[in-house]
PDB file of C-alpha atoms in Angstrom:
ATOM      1  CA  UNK A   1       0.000   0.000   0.000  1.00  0.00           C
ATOM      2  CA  UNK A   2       1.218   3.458  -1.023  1.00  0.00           C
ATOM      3  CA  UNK A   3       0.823   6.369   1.506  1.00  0.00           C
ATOM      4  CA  UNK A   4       1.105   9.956   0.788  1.00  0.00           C
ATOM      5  CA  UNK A   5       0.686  12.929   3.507  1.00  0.00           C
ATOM      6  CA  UNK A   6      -0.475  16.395   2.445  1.00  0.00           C
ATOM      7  CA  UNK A   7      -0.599  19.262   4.710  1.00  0.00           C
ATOM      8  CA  UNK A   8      -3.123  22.665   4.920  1.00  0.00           C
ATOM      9  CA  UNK A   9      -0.689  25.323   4.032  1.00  0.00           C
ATOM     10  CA  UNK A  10      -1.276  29.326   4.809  1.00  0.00           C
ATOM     11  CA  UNK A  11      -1.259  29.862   1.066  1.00  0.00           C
ATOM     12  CA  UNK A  12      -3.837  27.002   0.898  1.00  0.00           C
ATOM     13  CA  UNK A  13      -6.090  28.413   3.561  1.00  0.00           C
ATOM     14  CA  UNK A  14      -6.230  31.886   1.367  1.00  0.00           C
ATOM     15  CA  UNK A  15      -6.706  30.032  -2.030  1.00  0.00           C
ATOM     16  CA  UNK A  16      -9.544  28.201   0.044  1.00  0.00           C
ATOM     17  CA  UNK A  17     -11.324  31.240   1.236  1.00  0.00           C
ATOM     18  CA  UNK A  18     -11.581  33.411  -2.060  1.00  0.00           C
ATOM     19  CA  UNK A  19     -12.770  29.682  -3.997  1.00  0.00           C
ATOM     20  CA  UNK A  20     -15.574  29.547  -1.951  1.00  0.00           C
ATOM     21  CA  UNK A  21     -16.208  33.432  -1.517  1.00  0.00           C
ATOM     22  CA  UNK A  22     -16.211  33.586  -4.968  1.00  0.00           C
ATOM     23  CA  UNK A  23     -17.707  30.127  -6.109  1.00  0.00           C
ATOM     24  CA  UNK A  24     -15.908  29.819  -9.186  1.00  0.00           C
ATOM     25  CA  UNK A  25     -13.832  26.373  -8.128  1.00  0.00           C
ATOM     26  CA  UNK A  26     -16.821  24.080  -7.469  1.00  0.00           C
ATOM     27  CA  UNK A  27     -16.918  22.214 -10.343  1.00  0.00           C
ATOM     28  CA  UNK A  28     -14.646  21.187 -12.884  1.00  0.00           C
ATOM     29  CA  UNK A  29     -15.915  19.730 -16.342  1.00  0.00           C
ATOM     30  CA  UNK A  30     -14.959  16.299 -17.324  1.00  0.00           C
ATOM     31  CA  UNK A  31     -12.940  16.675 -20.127  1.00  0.00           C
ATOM     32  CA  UNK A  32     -11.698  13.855 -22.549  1.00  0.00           C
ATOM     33  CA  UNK A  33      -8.511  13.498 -20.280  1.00  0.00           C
ATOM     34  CA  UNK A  34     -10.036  13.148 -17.378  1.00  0.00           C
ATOM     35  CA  UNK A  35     -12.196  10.295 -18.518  1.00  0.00           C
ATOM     36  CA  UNK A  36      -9.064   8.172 -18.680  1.00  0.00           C
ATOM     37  CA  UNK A  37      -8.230   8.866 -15.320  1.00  0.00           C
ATOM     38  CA  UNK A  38      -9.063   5.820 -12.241  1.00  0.00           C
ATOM     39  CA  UNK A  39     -12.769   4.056 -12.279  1.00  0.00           C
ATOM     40  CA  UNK A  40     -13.136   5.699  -8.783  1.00  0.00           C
ATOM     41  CA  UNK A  41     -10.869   8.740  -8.950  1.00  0.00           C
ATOM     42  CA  UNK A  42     -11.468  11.969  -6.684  1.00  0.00           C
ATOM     43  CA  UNK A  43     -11.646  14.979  -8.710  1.00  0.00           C
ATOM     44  CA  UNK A  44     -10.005  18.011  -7.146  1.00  0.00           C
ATOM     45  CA  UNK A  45      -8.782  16.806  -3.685  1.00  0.00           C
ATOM     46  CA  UNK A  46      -7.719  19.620  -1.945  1.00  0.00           C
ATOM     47  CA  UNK A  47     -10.860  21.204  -2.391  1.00  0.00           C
ATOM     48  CA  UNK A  48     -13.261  18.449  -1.845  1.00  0.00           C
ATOM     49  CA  UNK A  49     -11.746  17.180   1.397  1.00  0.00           C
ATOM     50  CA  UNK A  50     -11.651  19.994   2.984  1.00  0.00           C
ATOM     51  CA  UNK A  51     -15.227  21.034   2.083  1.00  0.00           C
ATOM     52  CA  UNK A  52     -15.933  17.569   3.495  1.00  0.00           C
ATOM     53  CA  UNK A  53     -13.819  18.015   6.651  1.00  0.00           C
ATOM     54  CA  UNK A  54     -13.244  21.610   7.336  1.00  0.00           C
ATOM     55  CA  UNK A  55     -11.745  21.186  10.339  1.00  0.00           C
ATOM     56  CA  UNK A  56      -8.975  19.296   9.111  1.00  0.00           C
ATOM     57  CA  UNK A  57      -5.327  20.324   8.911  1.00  0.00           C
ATOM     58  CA  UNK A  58      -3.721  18.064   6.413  1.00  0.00           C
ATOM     59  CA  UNK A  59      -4.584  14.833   4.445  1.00  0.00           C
ATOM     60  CA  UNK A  60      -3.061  11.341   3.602  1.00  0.00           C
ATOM     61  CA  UNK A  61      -3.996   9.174   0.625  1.00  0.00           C
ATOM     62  CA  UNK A  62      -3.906   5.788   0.820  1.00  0.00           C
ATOM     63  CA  UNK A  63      -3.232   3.807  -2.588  1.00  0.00           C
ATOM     64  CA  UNK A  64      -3.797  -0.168  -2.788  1.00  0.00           C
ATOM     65  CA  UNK A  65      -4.548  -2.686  -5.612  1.00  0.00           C
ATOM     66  CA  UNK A  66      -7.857  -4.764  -4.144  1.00  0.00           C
ATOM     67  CA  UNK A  67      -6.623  -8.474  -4.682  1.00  0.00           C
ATOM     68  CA  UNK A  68      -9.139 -11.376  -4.965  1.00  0.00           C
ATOM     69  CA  UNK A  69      -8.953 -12.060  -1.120  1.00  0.00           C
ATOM     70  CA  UNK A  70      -9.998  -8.817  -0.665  1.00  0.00           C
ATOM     71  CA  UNK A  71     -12.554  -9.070  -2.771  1.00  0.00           C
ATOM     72  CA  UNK A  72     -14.462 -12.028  -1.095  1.00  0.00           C
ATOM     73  CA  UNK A  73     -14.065 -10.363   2.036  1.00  0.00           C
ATOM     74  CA  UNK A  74     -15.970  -7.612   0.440  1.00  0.00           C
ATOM     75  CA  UNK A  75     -18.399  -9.523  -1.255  1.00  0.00           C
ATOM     76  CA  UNK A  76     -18.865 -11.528   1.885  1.00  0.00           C
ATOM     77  CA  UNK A  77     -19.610  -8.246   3.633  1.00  0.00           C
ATOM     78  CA  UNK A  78     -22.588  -7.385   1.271  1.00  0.00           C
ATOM     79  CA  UNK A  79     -26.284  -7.715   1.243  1.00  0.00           C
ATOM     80  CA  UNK A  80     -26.036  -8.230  -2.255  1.00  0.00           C
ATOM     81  CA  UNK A  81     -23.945  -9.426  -5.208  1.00  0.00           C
ATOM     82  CA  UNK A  82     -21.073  -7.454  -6.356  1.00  0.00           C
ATOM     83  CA  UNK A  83     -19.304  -7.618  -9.195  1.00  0.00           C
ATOM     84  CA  UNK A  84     -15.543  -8.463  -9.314  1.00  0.00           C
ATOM     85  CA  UNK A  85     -14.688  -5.991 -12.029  1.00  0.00           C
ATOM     86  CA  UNK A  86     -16.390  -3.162  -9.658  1.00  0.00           C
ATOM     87  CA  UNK A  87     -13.045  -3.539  -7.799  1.00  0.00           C
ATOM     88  CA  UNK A  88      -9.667  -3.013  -8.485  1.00  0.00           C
ATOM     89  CA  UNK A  89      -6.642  -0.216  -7.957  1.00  0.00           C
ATOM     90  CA  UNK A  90      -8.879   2.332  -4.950  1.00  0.00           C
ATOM     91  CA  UNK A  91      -7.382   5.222  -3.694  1.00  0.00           C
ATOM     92  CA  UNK A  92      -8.963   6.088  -0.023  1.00  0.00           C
ATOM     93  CA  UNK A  93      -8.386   9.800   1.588  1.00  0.00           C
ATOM     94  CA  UNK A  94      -7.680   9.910   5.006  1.00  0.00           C
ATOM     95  CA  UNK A  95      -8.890  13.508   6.611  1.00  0.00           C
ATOM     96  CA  UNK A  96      -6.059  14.529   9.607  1.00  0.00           C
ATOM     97  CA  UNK A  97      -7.009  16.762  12.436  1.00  0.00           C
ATOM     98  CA  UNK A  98      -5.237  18.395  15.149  1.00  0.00           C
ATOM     99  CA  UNK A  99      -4.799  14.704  16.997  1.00  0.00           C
ATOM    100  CA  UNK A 100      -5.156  12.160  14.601  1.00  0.00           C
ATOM    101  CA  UNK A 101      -7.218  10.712  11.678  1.00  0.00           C
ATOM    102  CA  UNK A 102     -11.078  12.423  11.749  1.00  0.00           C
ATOM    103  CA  UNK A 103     -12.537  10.782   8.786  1.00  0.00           C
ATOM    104  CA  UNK A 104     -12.148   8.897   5.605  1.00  0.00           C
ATOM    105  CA  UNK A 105     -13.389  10.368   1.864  1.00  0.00           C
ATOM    106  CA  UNK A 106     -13.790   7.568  -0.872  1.00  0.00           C
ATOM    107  CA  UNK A 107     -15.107   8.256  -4.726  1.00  0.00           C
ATOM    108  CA  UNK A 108     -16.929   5.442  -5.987  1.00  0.00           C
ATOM    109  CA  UNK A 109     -18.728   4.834  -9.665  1.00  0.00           C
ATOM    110  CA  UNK A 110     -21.976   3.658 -10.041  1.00  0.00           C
ATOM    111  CA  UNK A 111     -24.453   2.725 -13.526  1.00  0.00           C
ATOM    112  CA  UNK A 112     -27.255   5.206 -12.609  1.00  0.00           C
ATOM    113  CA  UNK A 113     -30.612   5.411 -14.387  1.00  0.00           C
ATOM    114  CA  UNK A 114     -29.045   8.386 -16.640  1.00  0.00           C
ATOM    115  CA  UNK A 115     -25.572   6.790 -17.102  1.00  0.00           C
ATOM    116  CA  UNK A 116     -22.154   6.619 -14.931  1.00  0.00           C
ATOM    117  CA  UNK A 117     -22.777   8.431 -11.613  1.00  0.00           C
ATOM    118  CA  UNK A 118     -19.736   9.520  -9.116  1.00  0.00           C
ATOM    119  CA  UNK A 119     -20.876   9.974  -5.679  1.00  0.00           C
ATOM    120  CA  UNK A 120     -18.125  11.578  -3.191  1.00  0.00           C
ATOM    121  CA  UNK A 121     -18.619   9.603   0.310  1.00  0.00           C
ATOM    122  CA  UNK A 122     -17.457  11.360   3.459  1.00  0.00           C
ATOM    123  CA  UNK A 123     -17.129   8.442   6.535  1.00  0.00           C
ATOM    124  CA  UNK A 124     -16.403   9.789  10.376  1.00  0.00           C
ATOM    125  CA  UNK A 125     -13.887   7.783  12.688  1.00  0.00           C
ATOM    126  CA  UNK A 126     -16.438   4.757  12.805  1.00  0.00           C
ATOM    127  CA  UNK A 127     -17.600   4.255   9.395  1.00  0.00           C
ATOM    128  CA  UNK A 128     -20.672   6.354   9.913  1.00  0.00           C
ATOM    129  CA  UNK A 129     -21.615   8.771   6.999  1.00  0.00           C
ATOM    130  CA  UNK A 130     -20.831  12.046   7.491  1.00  0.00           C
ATOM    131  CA  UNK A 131     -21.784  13.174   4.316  1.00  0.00           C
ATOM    132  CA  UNK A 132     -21.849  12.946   0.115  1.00  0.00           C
ATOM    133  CA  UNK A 133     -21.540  15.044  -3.107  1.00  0.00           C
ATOM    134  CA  UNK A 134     -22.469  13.901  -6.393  1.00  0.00           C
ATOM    135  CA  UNK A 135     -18.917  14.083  -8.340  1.00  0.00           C
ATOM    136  CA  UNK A 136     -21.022  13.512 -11.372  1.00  0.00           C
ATOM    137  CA  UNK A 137     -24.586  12.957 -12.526  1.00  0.00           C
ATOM    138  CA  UNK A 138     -26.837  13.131 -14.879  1.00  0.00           C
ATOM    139  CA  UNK A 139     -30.595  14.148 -14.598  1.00  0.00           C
ATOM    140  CA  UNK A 140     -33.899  16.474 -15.054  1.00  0.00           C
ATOM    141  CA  UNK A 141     -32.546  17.802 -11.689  1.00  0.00           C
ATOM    142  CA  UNK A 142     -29.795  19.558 -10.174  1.00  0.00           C
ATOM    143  CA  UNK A 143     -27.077  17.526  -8.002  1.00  0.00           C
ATOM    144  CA  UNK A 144     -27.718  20.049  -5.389  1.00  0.00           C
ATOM    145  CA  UNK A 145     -31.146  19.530  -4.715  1.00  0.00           C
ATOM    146  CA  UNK A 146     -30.602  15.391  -4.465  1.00  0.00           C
ATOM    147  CA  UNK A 147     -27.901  16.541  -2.177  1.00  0.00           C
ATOM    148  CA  UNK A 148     -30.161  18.688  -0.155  1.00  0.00           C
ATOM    149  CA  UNK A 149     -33.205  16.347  -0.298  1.00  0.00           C
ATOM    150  CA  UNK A 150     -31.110  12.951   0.533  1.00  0.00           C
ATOM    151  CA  UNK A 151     -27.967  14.111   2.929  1.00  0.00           C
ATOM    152  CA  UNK A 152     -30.708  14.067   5.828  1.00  0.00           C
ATOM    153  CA  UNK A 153     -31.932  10.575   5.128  1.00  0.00           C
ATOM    154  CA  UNK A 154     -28.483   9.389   4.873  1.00  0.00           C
ATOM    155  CA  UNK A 155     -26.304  11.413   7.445  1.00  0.00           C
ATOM    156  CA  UNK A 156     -25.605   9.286  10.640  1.00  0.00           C
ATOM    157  CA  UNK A 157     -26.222   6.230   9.274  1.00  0.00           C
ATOM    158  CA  UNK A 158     -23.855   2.928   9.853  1.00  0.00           C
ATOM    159  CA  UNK A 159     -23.056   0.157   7.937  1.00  0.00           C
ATOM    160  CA  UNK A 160     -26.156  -2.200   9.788  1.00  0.00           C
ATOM    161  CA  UNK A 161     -28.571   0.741   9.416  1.00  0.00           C
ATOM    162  CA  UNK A 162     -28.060   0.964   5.513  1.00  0.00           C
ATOM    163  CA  UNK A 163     -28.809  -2.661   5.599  1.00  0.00           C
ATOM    164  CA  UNK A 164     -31.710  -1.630   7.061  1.00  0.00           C
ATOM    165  CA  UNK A 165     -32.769   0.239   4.097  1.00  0.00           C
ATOM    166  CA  UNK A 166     -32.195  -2.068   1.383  1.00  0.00           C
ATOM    167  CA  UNK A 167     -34.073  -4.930   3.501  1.00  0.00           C
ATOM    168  CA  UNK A 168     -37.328  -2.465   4.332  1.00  0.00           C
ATOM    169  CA  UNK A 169     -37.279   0.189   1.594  1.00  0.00           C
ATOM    170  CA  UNK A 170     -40.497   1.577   3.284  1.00  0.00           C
ATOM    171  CA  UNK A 171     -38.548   2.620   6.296  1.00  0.00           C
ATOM    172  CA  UNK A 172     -37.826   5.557   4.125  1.00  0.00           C
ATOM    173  CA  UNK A 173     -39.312   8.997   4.398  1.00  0.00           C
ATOM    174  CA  UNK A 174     -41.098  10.143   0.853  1.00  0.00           C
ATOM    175  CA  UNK A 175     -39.346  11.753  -1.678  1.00  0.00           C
ATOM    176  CA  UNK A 176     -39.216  13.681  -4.754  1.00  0.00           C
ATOM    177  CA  UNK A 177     -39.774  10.390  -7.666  1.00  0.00           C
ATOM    178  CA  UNK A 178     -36.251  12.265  -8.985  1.00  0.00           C
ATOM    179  CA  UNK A 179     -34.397  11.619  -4.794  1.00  0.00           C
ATOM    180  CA  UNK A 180     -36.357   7.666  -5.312  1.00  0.00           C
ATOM    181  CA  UNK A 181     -34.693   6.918  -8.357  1.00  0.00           C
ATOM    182  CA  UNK A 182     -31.429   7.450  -7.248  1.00  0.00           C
ATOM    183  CA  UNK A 183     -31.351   6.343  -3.332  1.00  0.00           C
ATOM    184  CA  UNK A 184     -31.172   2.370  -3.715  1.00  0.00           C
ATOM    185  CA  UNK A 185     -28.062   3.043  -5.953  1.00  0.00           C
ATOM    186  CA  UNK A 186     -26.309   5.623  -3.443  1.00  0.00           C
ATOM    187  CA  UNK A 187     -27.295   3.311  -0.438  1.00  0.00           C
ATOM    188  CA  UNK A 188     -25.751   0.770  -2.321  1.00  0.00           C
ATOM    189  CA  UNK A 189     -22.999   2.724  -3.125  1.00  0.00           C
ATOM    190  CA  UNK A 190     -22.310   3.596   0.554  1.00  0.00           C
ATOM    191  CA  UNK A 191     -22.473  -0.238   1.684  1.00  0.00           C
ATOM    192  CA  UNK A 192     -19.780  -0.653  -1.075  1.00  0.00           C
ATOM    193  CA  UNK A 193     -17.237   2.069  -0.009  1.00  0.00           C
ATOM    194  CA  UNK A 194     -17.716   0.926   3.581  1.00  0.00           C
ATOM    195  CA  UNK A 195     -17.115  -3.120   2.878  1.00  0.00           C
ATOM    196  CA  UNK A 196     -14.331  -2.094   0.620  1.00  0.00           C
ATOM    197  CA  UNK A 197     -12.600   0.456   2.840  1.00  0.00           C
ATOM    198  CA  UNK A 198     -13.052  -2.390   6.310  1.00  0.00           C
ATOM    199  CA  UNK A 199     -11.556  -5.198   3.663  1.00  0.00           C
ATOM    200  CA  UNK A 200      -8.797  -2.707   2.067  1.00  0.00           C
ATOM    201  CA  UNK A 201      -7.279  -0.749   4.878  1.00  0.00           C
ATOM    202  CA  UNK A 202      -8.576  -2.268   8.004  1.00  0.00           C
ATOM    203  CA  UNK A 203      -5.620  -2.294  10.481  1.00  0.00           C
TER     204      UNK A 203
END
């Protein structure tokens, strides 16, 4: 496994400030060179973990090929069948605060209902979600209104209580038919990251 620390610089903390103030570096179009880049790749880092984990003062990436033991142990893990080509070379971000590791932030792709979707998955300490950001989707509605409508149904939850929701799909409050069609796939795609991430890096 490859390891790589990055550190929240002063220069950083300005750049950071005027992006947001001025809300010109939230989104980056996928050009033709980025499609060639990793299945699960997180676009713009820097700016996305932090977003993600404001309080943190540096991060670490953590870079490892998923072998076939891994995989059963993932596959094992899951409420539901999983696809060995789903896995593969995973890059997982590690969010650092003042005393230690806060959080973990792992990109994973997804065959929506409108084509490939990228969801952004933000975990606390113990595996909880902390929060998510569509990296890429397409739709007759905006990523932030899913984000708005669905981060309160998913926030909090664990791996056992998105089990939960794929078992008893009527344990879910109503939504917009747009927010229906796409939670079973990001509930899904949470249970993933989390069985993957446990299986991967798991001390």
């Amino acid at each position: 496994m490859k390891t790589r620390t990055y550190r929240k610089t002063p220069t950083y903390r300005w750049f950071f400030t005027a992006a947001l103030a001025f809300g010109g570096l939230t989104y980056v179009p996928v050009t033709a060179a980025a499609q060639t880049m990793a299945f699960c790749a997180l676009r713009d880092p820097v700016i996305q973990i932090y977003e993600l984990f404001p309080e943190a003062e540096g991060y670490r990436s953590l870079v490892r090929t998923i072998g076939e033991d891994t995989q059963r142990l993932v596959v094992d893990a899951l409420p539901f069948g999983l696809h060995f080509n789903e896995l593969g070379f995973h890059t997982v971000y590690q969010a650092i605060g003042d005393s230690g590791p806060i959080g973990l932030v792992h990109a994973r792709s997804e065959v929506g209902p409108w084509g490939l979707v990228e969801v952004v998955w933000a975990f606390d300490a113990d595996m909880s979600i902390r929060g998510f950001r569509f990296q890429r989707l397409r739709g007759t509605v905006s990523r932030e209104e899913l984000e708005r409508e669905l981060a309160p149904v998913l926030g909090g939850l664990d791996q056992r209580a998105l089990e939960g929701l794929v078992a008893r799909r009527e344990d879910l409050p109503v939504l917009t038919p747009e927010a229906t069609e796409v939670v079973d796939l990001l509930v899904r795609s949470a249970l993933k990251a989390i069985a993957v991430t446990r299986a991967g890096w798991a001390p």
